[in-house]
Amino acid sequence: MGRSRRTIPEELLLLALDPATGTTAQPQSLDLGLAGAQLVELALAGRIAPDGDRIAVVMPRPTGDPTLDSALELLRRRGSPVRAVHWIGGPRLGLRQTYLSHLERCGMVHAVAGQMCGVLPTTRYQATETAISREIKSRLDNAIRTGVPPDPRTAALAALAHAVGLGKHLYPGNEGRSSRSRLRDLIRHDPMGGLVAHAVMDVQNGAGAQPRRNPAQGAVGAPGGGRPPGGVPMQPQRGGMDRVPAH
């Protein structure tokens, strides 16, 4: 099953997977969220730290996770702190597929081959261990229901889930409106998660060149559409879900 502790990018991706269709909700903003989730995970590992609205490397020692270490090395090569919004808005070709393939190797999902329009080969991913996805969702549910400040990992995951627009996927319909609102409010419980979540929303709203708002403020607005700055690729989608071309 791989490592006993899942990283925040992995958990965010598992939250986004639709168990019925094998596709991921909000594919374009999810790509941004995964890049942001890497920053949060590196911060929790003590490798980076916020410096105002920027991210600074404070310990370049590898974590042992190849994907996280690749991001850490890129940050180290910058030589100076980088604005979170610029990092998240940069090109992240194949990041979602990298994590899907990793989850498949760990046995958490399995690939199902198919076709789009009867021509284009696609691959869907079905969760193998649905109990894992339920446990992740349960942590968010508990934080929303009890109002007790969640642990930093859960707070950051909630902030990112809101930032990429997973609220309606996790808590659909009118009956989920209050839960979506509380999910948004959890953004204030983790400074790094809040910084990254706001940066994700800024990129989606095309505000990457404008001054950052204070991460301590509550979430404002909702994720927007369109192609974000930095060339993040748009994947074919249908009904808000992606279909990943087979390789």
Short mmCIF file of N, CA, C and O in Angstrom, two decimals, residues 128-197:
data_model
loop_
_atom_site.label_atom_id
_atom_site.label_comp_id
_atom_site.label_asym_id
_atom_site.label_seq_id
_atom_site.Cartn_x
_atom_site.Cartn_y
_atom_site.Cartn_z
N THR A 128 -9.52 2.06 -5.38
CA THR A 128 -9.47 0.66 -4.97
C THR A 128 -9.82 0.52 -3.49
O THR A 128 -10.58 -0.37 -3.09
N GLU A 129 -9.26 1.40 -2.69
CA GLU A 129 -9.50 1.39 -1.25
C GLU A 129 -10.47 2.53 -0.91
O GLU A 129 -10.05 3.63 -0.53
N THR A 130 -11.76 2.29 -1.08
CA THR A 130 -12.73 3.36 -0.85
C THR A 130 -12.76 3.80 0.60
O THR A 130 -13.16 4.93 0.91
N ALA A 131 -12.32 2.93 1.52
CA ALA A 131 -12.27 3.30 2.94
C ALA A 131 -11.32 4.46 3.17
O ALA A 131 -11.54 5.30 4.06
N ILE A 132 -10.26 4.56 2.37
CA ILE A 132 -9.30 5.65 2.51
C ILE A 132 -9.96 6.96 2.13
O ILE A 132 -9.85 7.96 2.85
N SER A 133 -10.68 6.97 1.01
CA SER A 133 -11.37 8.19 0.59
C SER A 133 -12.43 8.58 1.61
O SER A 133 -12.61 9.78 1.89
N ARG A 134 -13.13 7.61 2.17
CA ARG A 134 -14.14 7.92 3.19
C ARG A 134 -13.50 8.51 4.44
O ARG A 134 -14.06 9.42 5.06
N GLU A 135 -12.33 8.01 4.82
CA GLU A 135 -11.65 8.53 6.00
C GLU A 135 -11.22 9.98 5.78
O GLU A 135 -11.33 10.82 6.69
N ILE A 136 -10.72 10.29 4.60
CA ILE A 136 -10.31 11.67 4.29
C ILE A 136 -11.52 12.59 4.35
O ILE A 136 -11.48 13.66 4.98
N LYS A 137 -12.61 12.18 3.71
CA LYS A 137 -13.83 12.99 3.71
C LYS A 137 -14.38 13.13 5.13
O LYS A 137 -14.90 14.19 5.52
N SER A 138 -14.26 12.07 5.94
CA SER A 138 -14.76 12.12 7.32
C SER A 138 -14.04 13.17 8.14
O SER A 138 -14.65 13.83 8.99
N ARG A 139 -12.75 13.35 7.90
CA ARG A 139 -12.01 14.38 8.62
C ARG A 139 -12.55 15.77 8.32
O ARG A 139 -12.69 16.60 9.22
N LEU A 140 -12.88 16.01 7.05
CA LEU A 140 -13.47 17.30 6.70
C LEU A 140 -14.86 17.43 7.33
O LEU A 140 -15.21 18.49 7.86
N ASP A 141 -15.64 16.35 7.26
CA ASP A 141 -16.99 16.38 7.84
C ASP A 141 -16.94 16.72 9.32
O ASP A 141 -17.74 17.52 9.81
N ASN A 142 -16.00 16.10 10.04
CA ASN A 142 -15.90 16.34 11.48
C ASN A 142 -15.53 17.79 11.78
O ASN A 142 -16.08 18.41 12.70
N ALA A 143 -14.60 18.33 10.99
CA ALA A 143 -14.20 19.72 11.20
C ALA A 143 -15.36 20.67 10.92
O ALA A 143 -15.56 21.66 11.63
N ILE A 144 -16.16 20.35 9.91
CA ILE A 144 -17.30 21.19 9.55
C ILE A 144 -18.41 21.07 10.60
O ILE A 144 -19.01 22.07 11.02
N ARG A 145 -18.65 19.85 11.05
CA ARG A 145 -19.78 19.60 11.96
C ARG A 145 -19.51 20.09 13.38
O ARG A 145 -20.38 20.67 14.02
N THR A 146 -18.30 19.84 13.88
CA THR A 146 -18.02 20.14 15.28
C THR A 146 -17.59 21.58 15.51
O THR A 146 -17.77 22.11 16.60
N GLY A 147 -17.00 22.20 14.51
CA GLY A 147 -16.49 23.55 14.70
C GLY A 147 -15.19 23.60 15.47
O GLY A 147 -14.65 24.69 15.72
N VAL A 148 -14.66 22.43 15.86
CA VAL A 148 -13.38 22.37 16.57
C VAL A 148 -12.26 22.61 15.56
O VAL A 148 -12.25 22.00 14.49
N PRO A 149 -11.30 23.50 15.87
CA PRO A 149 -10.20 23.74 14.94
C PRO A 149 -9.51 22.45 14.55
O PRO A 149 -9.08 21.68 15.43
N PRO A 150 -9.40 22.15 13.27
CA PRO A 150 -8.78 20.90 12.84
C PRO A 150 -7.26 20.96 12.93
O PRO A 150 -6.67 22.03 13.14
N ASP A 151 -6.62 19.81 12.81
CA ASP A 151 -5.17 19.76 12.77
C ASP A 151 -4.68 20.45 11.50
O ASP A 151 -5.46 20.64 10.55
N PRO A 152 -3.41 20.85 11.45
CA PRO A 152 -2.92 21.62 10.29
C PRO A 152 -3.11 20.92 8.95
O PRO A 152 -3.41 21.57 7.95
N ARG A 153 -2.94 19.60 8.90
CA ARG A 153 -3.08 18.89 7.63
C ARG A 153 -4.53 18.96 7.14
O ARG A 153 -4.78 19.19 5.96
N THR A 154 -5.46 18.73 8.04
CA THR A 154 -6.88 18.77 7.65
C THR A 154 -7.29 20.18 7.29
O THR A 154 -8.04 20.40 6.32
N ALA A 155 -6.80 21.18 8.04
CA ALA A 155 -7.13 22.58 7.74
C ALA A 155 -6.62 22.96 6.36
O ALA A 155 -7.32 23.61 5.58
N ALA A 156 -5.38 22.57 6.05
CA ALA A 156 -4.81 22.89 4.74
C ALA A 156 -5.56 22.17 3.63
O ALA A 156 -5.81 22.74 2.56
N LEU A 157 -5.93 20.91 3.86
CA LEU A 157 -6.68 20.16 2.86
C LEU A 157 -8.03 20.82 2.60
O LEU A 157 -8.47 20.93 1.46
N ALA A 158 -8.70 21.26 3.67
CA ALA A 158 -9.99 21.94 3.52
C ALA A 158 -9.83 23.24 2.73
O ALA A 158 -10.64 23.55 1.85
N ALA A 159 -8.77 24.00 3.03
CA ALA A 159 -8.53 25.26 2.33
C ALA A 159 -8.32 25.01 0.84
O ALA A 159 -8.86 25.73 -0.02
N LEU A 160 -7.55 23.99 0.50
CA LEU A 160 -7.28 23.68 -0.90
C LEU A 160 -8.53 23.13 -1.60
O LEU A 160 -8.79 23.45 -2.76
N ALA A 161 -9.30 22.30 -0.89
CA ALA A 161 -10.54 21.78 -1.47
C ALA A 161 -11.48 22.92 -1.83
O ALA A 161 -12.12 22.92 -2.90
N HIS A 162 -11.59 23.91 -0.94
CA HIS A 162 -12.42 25.08 -1.26
C HIS A 162 -11.83 25.86 -2.43
O HIS A 162 -12.55 26.26 -3.35
N ALA A 163 -10.51 26.07 -2.42
CA ALA A 163 -9.86 26.89 -3.44
C ALA A 163 -10.03 26.33 -4.84
O ALA A 163 -10.19 27.09 -5.80
N VAL A 164 -10.01 25.01 -4.98
CA VAL A 164 -10.13 24.43 -6.32
C VAL A 164 -11.57 24.17 -6.71
O VAL A 164 -11.84 23.67 -7.81
N GLY A 165 -12.51 24.48 -5.83
CA GLY A 165 -13.93 24.34 -6.17
C GLY A 165 -14.52 22.97 -5.93
O GLY A 165 -15.50 22.59 -6.58
N LEU A 166 -13.96 22.21 -4.97
CA LEU A 166 -14.50 20.88 -4.69
C LEU A 166 -15.71 20.91 -3.77
O LEU A 166 -16.30 19.86 -3.51
N GLY A 167 -16.08 22.09 -3.27
CA GLY A 167 -17.20 22.16 -2.34
C GLY A 167 -18.47 21.54 -2.88
O GLY A 167 -19.14 20.76 -2.21
N LYS A 168 -18.82 21.88 -4.13
CA LYS A 168 -20.06 21.36 -4.71
C LYS A 168 -19.95 19.88 -5.06
O LYS A 168 -20.96 19.20 -5.20
N HIS A 169 -18.73 19.39 -5.23
CA HIS A 169 -18.51 17.96 -5.47
C HIS A 169 -18.66 17.18 -4.17
O HIS A 169 -19.27 16.10 -4.15
N LEU A 170 -18.15 17.74 -3.08
CA LEU A 170 -18.18 17.05 -1.79
C LEU A 170 -19.51 17.24 -1.06
O LEU A 170 -19.99 16.33 -0.38
N TYR A 171 -20.12 18.43 -1.22
CA TYR A 171 -21.37 18.77 -0.52
C TYR A 171 -22.34 19.38 -1.53
O TYR A 171 -22.51 20.60 -1.57
N PRO A 172 -22.94 18.56 -2.37
CA PRO A 172 -23.75 19.08 -3.47
C PRO A 172 -25.13 19.58 -3.04
O PRO A 172 -25.62 19.28 -1.95
N GLY A 173 -25.73 20.36 -3.94
CA GLY A 173 -27.13 20.78 -3.78
C GLY A 173 -27.34 21.82 -2.71
O GLY A 173 -26.42 22.26 -2.01
N ASN A 174 -28.61 22.20 -2.57
CA ASN A 174 -28.97 23.18 -1.55
C ASN A 174 -28.68 22.67 -0.15
O ASN A 174 -28.33 23.45 0.75
N GLU A 175 -28.83 21.36 0.05
CA GLU A 175 -28.61 20.80 1.38
C GLU A 175 -27.14 20.89 1.79
O GLU A 175 -26.82 20.81 2.98
N GLY A 176 -26.25 21.04 0.81
CA GLY A 176 -24.83 21.13 1.14
C GLY A 176 -24.32 22.55 1.25
O GLY A 176 -23.13 22.76 1.49
N ARG A 177 -25.23 23.53 1.13
CA ARG A 177 -24.79 24.93 1.12
C ARG A 177 -24.09 25.33 2.41
O ARG A 177 -23.03 25.97 2.38
N SER A 178 -24.65 24.96 3.56
CA SER A 178 -24.02 25.36 4.82
C SER A 178 -22.68 24.66 5.01
O SER A 178 -21.73 25.25 5.54
N SER A 179 -22.57 23.41 4.56
CA SER A 179 -21.29 22.70 4.66
C SER A 179 -20.24 23.35 3.77
O SER A 179 -19.07 23.46 4.16
N ARG A 180 -20.66 23.79 2.59
CA ARG A 180 -19.71 24.47 1.70
C ARG A 180 -19.22 25.77 2.34
O ARG A 180 -18.05 26.13 2.21
N SER A 181 -20.11 26.46 3.01
CA SER A 181 -19.73 27.71 3.67
C SER A 181 -18.74 27.44 4.80
O SER A 181 -17.75 28.17 4.96
N ARG A 182 -19.00 26.40 5.57
CA ARG A 182 -18.10 26.07 6.68
C ARG A 182 -16.75 25.56 6.15
O ARG A 182 -15.70 25.82 6.76
N LEU A 183 -16.77 24.86 5.02
CA LEU A 183 -15.52 24.41 4.40
C LEU A 183 -14.66 25.63 4.05
O LEU A 183 -13.45 25.64 4.30
N ARG A 184 -15.30 26.64 3.49
CA ARG A 184 -14.59 27.87 3.16
C ARG A 184 -14.00 28.52 4.41
O ARG A 184 -12.87 29.00 4.41
N ASP A 185 -14.75 28.49 5.50
CA ASP A 185 -14.30 29.15 6.74
C ASP A 185 -13.08 28.46 7.36
O ASP A 185 -12.32 29.09 8.10
N LEU A 186 -12.88 27.17 7.07
CA LEU A 186 -11.75 26.44 7.64
C LEU A 186 -10.41 26.97 7.12
O LEU A 186 -9.36 26.63 7.66
N ILE A 187 -10.46 27.80 6.09
CA ILE A 187 -9.23 28.33 5.49
C ILE A 187 -8.41 29.13 6.49
O ILE A 187 -7.20 29.27 6.36
N ARG A 188 -9.07 29.66 7.52
CA ARG A 188 -8.38 30.54 8.47
C ARG A 188 -7.57 29.78 9.51
O ARG A 188 -6.81 30.39 10.28
N HIS A 189 -7.70 28.45 9.57
CA HIS A 189 -7.07 27.69 10.65
C HIS A 189 -5.63 27.28 10.36
O HIS A 189 -4.97 26.72 11.25
N ASP A 190 -5.13 27.51 9.16
CA ASP A 190 -3.74 27.16 8.86
C ASP A 190 -3.14 28.26 7.99
O ASP A 190 -3.54 28.44 6.85
N PRO A 191 -2.17 29.02 8.52
CA PRO A 191 -1.62 30.14 7.77
C PRO A 191 -1.03 29.76 6.41
O PRO A 191 -1.26 30.43 5.41
N MET A 192 -0.27 28.67 6.37
CA MET A 192 0.33 28.26 5.10
C MET A 192 -0.75 27.79 4.13
O MET A 192 -0.73 28.13 2.95
N GLY A 193 -1.70 26.99 4.64
CA GLY A 193 -2.80 26.54 3.79
C GLY A 193 -3.60 27.72 3.27
O GLY A 193 -4.04 27.73 2.11
N GLY A 194 -3.81 28.73 4.12
CA GLY A 194 -4.54 29.91 3.69
C GLY A 194 -3.80 30.70 2.63
O GLY A 194 -4.39 31.14 1.64
N LEU A 195 -2.48 30.87 2.82
CA LEU A 195 -1.67 31.57 1.83
C LEU A 195 -1.74 30.87 0.47
O LEU A 195 -1.96 31.52 -0.57
N VAL A 196 -1.58 29.56 0.48
CA VAL A 196 -1.58 28.80 -0.77
C VAL A 196 -2.96 28.79 -1.40
O VAL A 196 -3.10 28.95 -2.62
N ALA A 197 -4.00 28.61 -0.58
CA ALA A 197 -5.36 28.58 -1.13
C ALA A 197 -5.72 29.90 -1.79
O ALA A 197 -6.31 29.94 -2.88
#
